[in-house]
CSV table of C-alpha atoms and ligand atoms in Angstrom, one decimal:
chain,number,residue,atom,x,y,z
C,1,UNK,CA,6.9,21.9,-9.8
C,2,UNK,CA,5.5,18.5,-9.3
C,3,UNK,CA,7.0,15.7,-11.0
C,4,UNK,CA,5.0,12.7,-12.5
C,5,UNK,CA,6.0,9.6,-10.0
C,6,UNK,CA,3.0,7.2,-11.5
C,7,UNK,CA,1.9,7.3,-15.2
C,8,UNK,CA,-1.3,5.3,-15.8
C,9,UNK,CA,-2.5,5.6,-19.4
C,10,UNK,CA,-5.3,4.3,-21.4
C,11,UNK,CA,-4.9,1.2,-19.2
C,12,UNK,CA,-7.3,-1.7,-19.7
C,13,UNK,CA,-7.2,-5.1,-17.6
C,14,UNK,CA,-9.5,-7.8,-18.1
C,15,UNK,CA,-10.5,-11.1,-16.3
C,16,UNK,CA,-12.0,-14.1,-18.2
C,17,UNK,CA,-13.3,-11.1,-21.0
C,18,UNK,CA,-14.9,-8.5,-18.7
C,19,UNK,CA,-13.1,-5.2,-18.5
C,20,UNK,CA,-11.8,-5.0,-14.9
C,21,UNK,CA,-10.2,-1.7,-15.9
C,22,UNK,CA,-11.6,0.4,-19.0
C,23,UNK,CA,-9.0,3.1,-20.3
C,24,UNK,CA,-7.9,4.2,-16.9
C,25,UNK,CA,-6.1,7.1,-17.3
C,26,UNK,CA,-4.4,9.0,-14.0
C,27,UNK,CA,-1.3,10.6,-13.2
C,28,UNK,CA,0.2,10.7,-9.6
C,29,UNK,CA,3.0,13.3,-8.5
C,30,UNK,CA,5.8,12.9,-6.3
C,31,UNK,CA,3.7,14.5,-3.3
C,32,UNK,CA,0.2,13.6,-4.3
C,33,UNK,CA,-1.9,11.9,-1.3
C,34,UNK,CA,-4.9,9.7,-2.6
C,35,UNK,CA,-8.0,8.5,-1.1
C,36,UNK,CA,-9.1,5.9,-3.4
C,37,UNK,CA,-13.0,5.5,-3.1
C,38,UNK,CA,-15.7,3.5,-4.8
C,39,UNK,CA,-17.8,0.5,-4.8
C,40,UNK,CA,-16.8,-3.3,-3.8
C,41,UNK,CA,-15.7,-4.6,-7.5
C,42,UNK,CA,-14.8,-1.5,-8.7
C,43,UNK,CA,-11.3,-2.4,-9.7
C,44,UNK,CA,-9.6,-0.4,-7.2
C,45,UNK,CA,-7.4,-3.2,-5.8
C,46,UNK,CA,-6.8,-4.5,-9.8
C,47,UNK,CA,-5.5,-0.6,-10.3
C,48,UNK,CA,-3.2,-1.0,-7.6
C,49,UNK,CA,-1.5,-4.5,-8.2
C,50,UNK,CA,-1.3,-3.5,-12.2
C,51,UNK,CA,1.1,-0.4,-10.6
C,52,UNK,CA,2.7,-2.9,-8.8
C,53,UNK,CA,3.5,-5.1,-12.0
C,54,UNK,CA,1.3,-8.2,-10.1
C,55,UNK,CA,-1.2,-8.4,-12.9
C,56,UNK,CA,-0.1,-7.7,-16.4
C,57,UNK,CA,-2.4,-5.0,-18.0
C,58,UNK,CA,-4.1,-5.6,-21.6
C,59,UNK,CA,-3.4,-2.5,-23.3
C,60,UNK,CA,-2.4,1.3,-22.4
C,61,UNK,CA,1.1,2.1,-20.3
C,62,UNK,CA,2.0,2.3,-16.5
C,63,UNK,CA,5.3,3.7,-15.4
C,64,UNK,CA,6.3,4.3,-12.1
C,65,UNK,CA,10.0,6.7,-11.5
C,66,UNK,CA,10.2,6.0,-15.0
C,67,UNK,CA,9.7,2.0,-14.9
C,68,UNK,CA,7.4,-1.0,-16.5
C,69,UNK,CA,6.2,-2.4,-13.2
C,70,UNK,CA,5.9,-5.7,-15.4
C,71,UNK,CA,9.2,-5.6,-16.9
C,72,UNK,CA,11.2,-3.7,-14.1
C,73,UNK,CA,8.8,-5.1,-11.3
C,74,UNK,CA,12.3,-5.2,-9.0
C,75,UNK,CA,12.8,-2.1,-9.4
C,76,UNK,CA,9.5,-0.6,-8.9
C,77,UNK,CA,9.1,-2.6,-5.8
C,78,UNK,CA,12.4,-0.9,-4.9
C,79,UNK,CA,10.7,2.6,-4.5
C,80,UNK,CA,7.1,1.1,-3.2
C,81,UNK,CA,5.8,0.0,-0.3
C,82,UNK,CA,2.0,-2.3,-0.9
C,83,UNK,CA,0.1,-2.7,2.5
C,84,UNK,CA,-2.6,-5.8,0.9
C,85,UNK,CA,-6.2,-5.8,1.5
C,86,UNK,CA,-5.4,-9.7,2.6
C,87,UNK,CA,-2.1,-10.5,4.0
C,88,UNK,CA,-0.2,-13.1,2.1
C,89,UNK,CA,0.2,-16.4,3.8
C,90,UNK,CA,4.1,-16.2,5.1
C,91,UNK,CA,5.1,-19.1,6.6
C,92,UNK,CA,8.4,-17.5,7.9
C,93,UNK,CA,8.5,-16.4,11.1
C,94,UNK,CA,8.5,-12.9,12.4
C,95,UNK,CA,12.6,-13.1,13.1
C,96,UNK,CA,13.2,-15.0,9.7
C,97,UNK,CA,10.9,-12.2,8.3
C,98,UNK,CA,12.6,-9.5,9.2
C,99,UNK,CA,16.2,-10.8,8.8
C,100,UNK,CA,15.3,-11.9,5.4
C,101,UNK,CA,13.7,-8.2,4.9
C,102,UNK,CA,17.4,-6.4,5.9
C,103,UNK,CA,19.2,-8.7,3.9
C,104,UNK,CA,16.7,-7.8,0.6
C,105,UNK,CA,16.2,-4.6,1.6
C,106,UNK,CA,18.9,-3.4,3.8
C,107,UNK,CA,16.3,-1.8,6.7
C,108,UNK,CA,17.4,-1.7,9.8
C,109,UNK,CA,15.5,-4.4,11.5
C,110,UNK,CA,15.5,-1.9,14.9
C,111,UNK,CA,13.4,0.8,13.1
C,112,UNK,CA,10.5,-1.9,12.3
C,113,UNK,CA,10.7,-2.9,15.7
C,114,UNK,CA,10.2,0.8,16.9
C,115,UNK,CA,7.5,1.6,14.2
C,116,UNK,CA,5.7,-1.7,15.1
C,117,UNK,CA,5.9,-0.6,19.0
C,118,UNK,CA,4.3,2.9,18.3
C,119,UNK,CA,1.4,0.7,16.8
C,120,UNK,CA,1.3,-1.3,20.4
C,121,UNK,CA,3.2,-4.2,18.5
C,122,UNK,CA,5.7,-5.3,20.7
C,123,UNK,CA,7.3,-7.6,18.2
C,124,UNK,CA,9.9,-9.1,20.7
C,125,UNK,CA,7.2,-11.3,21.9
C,126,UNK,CA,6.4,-12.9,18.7
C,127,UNK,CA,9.9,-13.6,17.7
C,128,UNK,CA,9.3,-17.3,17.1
C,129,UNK,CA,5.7,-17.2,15.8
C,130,UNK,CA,5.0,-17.6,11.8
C,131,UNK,CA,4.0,-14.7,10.6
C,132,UNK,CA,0.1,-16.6,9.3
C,133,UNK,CA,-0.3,-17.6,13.1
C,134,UNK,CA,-0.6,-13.5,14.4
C,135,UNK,CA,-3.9,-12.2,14.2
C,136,UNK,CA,-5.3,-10.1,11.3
C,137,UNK,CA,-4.2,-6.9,13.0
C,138,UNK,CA,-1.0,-7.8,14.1
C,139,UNK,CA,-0.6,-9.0,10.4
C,140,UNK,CA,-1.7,-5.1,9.6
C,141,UNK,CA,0.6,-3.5,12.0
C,142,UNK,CA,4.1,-5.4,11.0
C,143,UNK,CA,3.3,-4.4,7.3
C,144,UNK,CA,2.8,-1.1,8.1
C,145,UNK,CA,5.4,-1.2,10.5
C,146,UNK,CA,7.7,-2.6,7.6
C,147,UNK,CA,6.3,0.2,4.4
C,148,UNK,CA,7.3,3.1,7.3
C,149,UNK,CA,10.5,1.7,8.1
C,150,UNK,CA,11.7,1.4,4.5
C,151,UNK,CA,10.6,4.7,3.7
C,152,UNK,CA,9.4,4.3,0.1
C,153,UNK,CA,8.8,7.1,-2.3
C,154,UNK,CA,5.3,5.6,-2.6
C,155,UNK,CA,2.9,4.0,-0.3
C,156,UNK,CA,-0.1,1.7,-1.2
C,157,UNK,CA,-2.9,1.1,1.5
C,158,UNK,CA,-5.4,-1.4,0.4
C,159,UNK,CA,-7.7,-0.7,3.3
C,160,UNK,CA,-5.3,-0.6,5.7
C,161,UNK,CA,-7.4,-0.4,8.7
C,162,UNK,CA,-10.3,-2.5,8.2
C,163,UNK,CA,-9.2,-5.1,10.8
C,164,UNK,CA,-7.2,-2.5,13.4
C,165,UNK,CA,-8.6,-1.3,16.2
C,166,UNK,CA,-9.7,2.1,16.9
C,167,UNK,CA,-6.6,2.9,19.0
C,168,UNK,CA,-4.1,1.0,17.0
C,169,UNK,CA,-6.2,3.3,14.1
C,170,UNK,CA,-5.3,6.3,15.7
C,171,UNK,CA,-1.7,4.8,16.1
C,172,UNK,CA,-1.6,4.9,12.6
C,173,UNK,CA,-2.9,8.2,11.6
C,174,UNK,CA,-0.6,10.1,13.5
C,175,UNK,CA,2.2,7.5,12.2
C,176,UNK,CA,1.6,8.9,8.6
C,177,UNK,CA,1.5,12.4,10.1
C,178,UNK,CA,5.3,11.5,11.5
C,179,UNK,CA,6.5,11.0,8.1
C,180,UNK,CA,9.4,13.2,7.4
C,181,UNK,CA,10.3,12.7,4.4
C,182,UNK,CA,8.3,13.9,0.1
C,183,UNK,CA,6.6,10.3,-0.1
C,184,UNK,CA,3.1,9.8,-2.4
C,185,UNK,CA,0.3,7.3,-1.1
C,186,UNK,CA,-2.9,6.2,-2.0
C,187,UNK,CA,-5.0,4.8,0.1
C,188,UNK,CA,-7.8,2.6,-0.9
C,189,UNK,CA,-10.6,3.6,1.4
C,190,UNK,CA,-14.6,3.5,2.3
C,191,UNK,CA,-13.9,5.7,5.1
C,192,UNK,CA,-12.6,9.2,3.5
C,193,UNK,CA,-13.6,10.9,6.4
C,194,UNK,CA,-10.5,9.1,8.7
C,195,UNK,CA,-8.5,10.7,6.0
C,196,UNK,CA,-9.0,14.0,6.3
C,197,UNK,CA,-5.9,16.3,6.4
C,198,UNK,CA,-3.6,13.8,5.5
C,199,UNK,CA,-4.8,13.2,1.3
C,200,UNK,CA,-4.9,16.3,-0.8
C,201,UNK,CA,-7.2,14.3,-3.4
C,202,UNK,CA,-10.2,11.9,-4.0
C,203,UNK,CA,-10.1,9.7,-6.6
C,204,UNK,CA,-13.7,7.7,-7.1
C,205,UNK,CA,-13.9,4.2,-9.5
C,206,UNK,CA,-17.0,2.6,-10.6
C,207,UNK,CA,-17.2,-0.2,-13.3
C,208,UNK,CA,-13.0,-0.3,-14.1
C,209,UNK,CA,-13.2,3.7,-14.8
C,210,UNK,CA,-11.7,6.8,-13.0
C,211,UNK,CA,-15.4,8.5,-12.1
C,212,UNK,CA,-14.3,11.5,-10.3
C,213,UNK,CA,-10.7,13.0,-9.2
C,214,UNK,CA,-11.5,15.8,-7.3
C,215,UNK,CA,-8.6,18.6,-5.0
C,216,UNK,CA,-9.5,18.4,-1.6
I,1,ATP,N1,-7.5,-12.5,-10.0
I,1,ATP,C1,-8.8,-12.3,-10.5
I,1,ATP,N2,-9.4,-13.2,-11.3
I,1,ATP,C2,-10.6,-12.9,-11.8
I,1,ATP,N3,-11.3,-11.8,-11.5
I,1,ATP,C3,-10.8,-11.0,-10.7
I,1,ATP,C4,-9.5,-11.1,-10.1
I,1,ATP,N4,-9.2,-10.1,-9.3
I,1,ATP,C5,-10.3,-9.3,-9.4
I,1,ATP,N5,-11.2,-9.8,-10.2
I,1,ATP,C6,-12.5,-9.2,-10.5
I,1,ATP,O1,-12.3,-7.8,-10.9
I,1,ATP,C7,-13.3,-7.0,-10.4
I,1,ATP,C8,-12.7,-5.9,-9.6
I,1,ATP,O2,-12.1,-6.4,-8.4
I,1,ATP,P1,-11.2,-5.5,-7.4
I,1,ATP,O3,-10.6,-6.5,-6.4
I,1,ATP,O4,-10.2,-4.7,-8.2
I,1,ATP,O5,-12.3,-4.6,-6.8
I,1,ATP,P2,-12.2,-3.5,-5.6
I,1,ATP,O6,-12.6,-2.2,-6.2
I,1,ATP,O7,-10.8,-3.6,-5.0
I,1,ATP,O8,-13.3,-4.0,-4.6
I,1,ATP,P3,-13.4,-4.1,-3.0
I,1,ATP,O9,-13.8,-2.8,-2.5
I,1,ATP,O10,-14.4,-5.2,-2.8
I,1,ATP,O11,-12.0,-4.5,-2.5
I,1,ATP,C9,-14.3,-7.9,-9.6
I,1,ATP,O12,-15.4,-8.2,-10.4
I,1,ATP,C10,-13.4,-9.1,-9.3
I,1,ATP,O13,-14.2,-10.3,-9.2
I,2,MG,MG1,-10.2,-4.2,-3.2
């Protein structure tokens, strides 16, 4: 039986008055893989940071393993890894990054280096650089390298490959198909067709709302 990892119920989210989300219903199982599809502005990336507990949502319920991503966002981000559309400015470099990611997460900092290497990452000649000064792939590749190596119960990809190249695309692809251990993802996409084999559904937003959720 599948159990419910992510509850997402009647959730509305608006910015200066408009509906960003409108009654966004949608649960997510402990196994469930998610190509997230629709139009630029269509509130896909909103979704994901209110399951995050980034944004705080208007009205409606999210849980995720049982928490309040606003109220328990700790813990949430405990069982979830969030690869971001932009990478965040860190300032820290790529050593400092990583130690301070053992010591608040307890990941072995060798297994980020290995995951990063099967991307073509060789972090051990970037030790010293700050984490804003690698290039937008590079970027891509440590924060995938890092979601792999702490090997959440759920995975968010907010178009993950948009600035990889195709090899270091492949890389990734048969990266996920590595993973050997019941994890969900979603993956915020306008390339479906990349994902094929590796999601089992297709979820499609338009105008804050879940259009279609279609078995695949
Ligand atoms: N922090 C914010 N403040 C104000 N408006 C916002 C904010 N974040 C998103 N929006 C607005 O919410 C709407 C949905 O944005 P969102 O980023 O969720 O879309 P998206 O589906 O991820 O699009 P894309 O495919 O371009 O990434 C847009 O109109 C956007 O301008
Ligand atoms: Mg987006």
């Amino acid at each position: 039986m599948s159990i419910k990892l992510v509850e997402i119920k009647s959730v509305t989210k608006k910015f200066m008055g408009a509906k960003v989300l409108d009654s966004v219903t949608l649960d997510i199982s402990n196994s469930d893989k998610i190509a997230m599809m629709g139009p630029n502005g269509a509130g896909k990336t909103t979704l994901v940071r209110s399951i995050l507990g980034f944004y705080h949502i208007d009205s409606g319920s999210i849980s995720v393993a049982g928490f309040n991503p606003a109220k328990d966002r700790v813990k949430v981000l405990d069982k979830v890894s969030f690869i971001p559309q932009l990478p965040p400015p860190i300032k820290l470099t790529i050593s400092e990054l990583l130690h301070f990611i053992h010591k608040s997460t307890s990941v072995d900092t060798s297994l980020i280096y290995n995951q990063a290497l099967k991307l073509d990452l060789n972090l051990k000649n970037h030790q010293n650089k700050p984490f804003f000064k690698l290039s937008g792939g590079m970027k891509q590749k440590l924060l995938i390298a890092i979601a792999l190596a702490r090997r959440s119960k759920l995975l968010i990809f907010d178009e993950p490959t948009a600035s990889l190249d195709p090899k270091a695309r492949e890389y990734f692809y048969r990266l996920l198909q590595d993973i050997d251990y019941e994890y969900s993802a979603i993956y915020i996409t306008h390339r479906a067709e990349e994902l094929e084999g590796l999601v089992n559904r297709h979820i499609y937003m338009d105008l804050g709302k879940v259009v279609e959720d279609v078995v695949v």
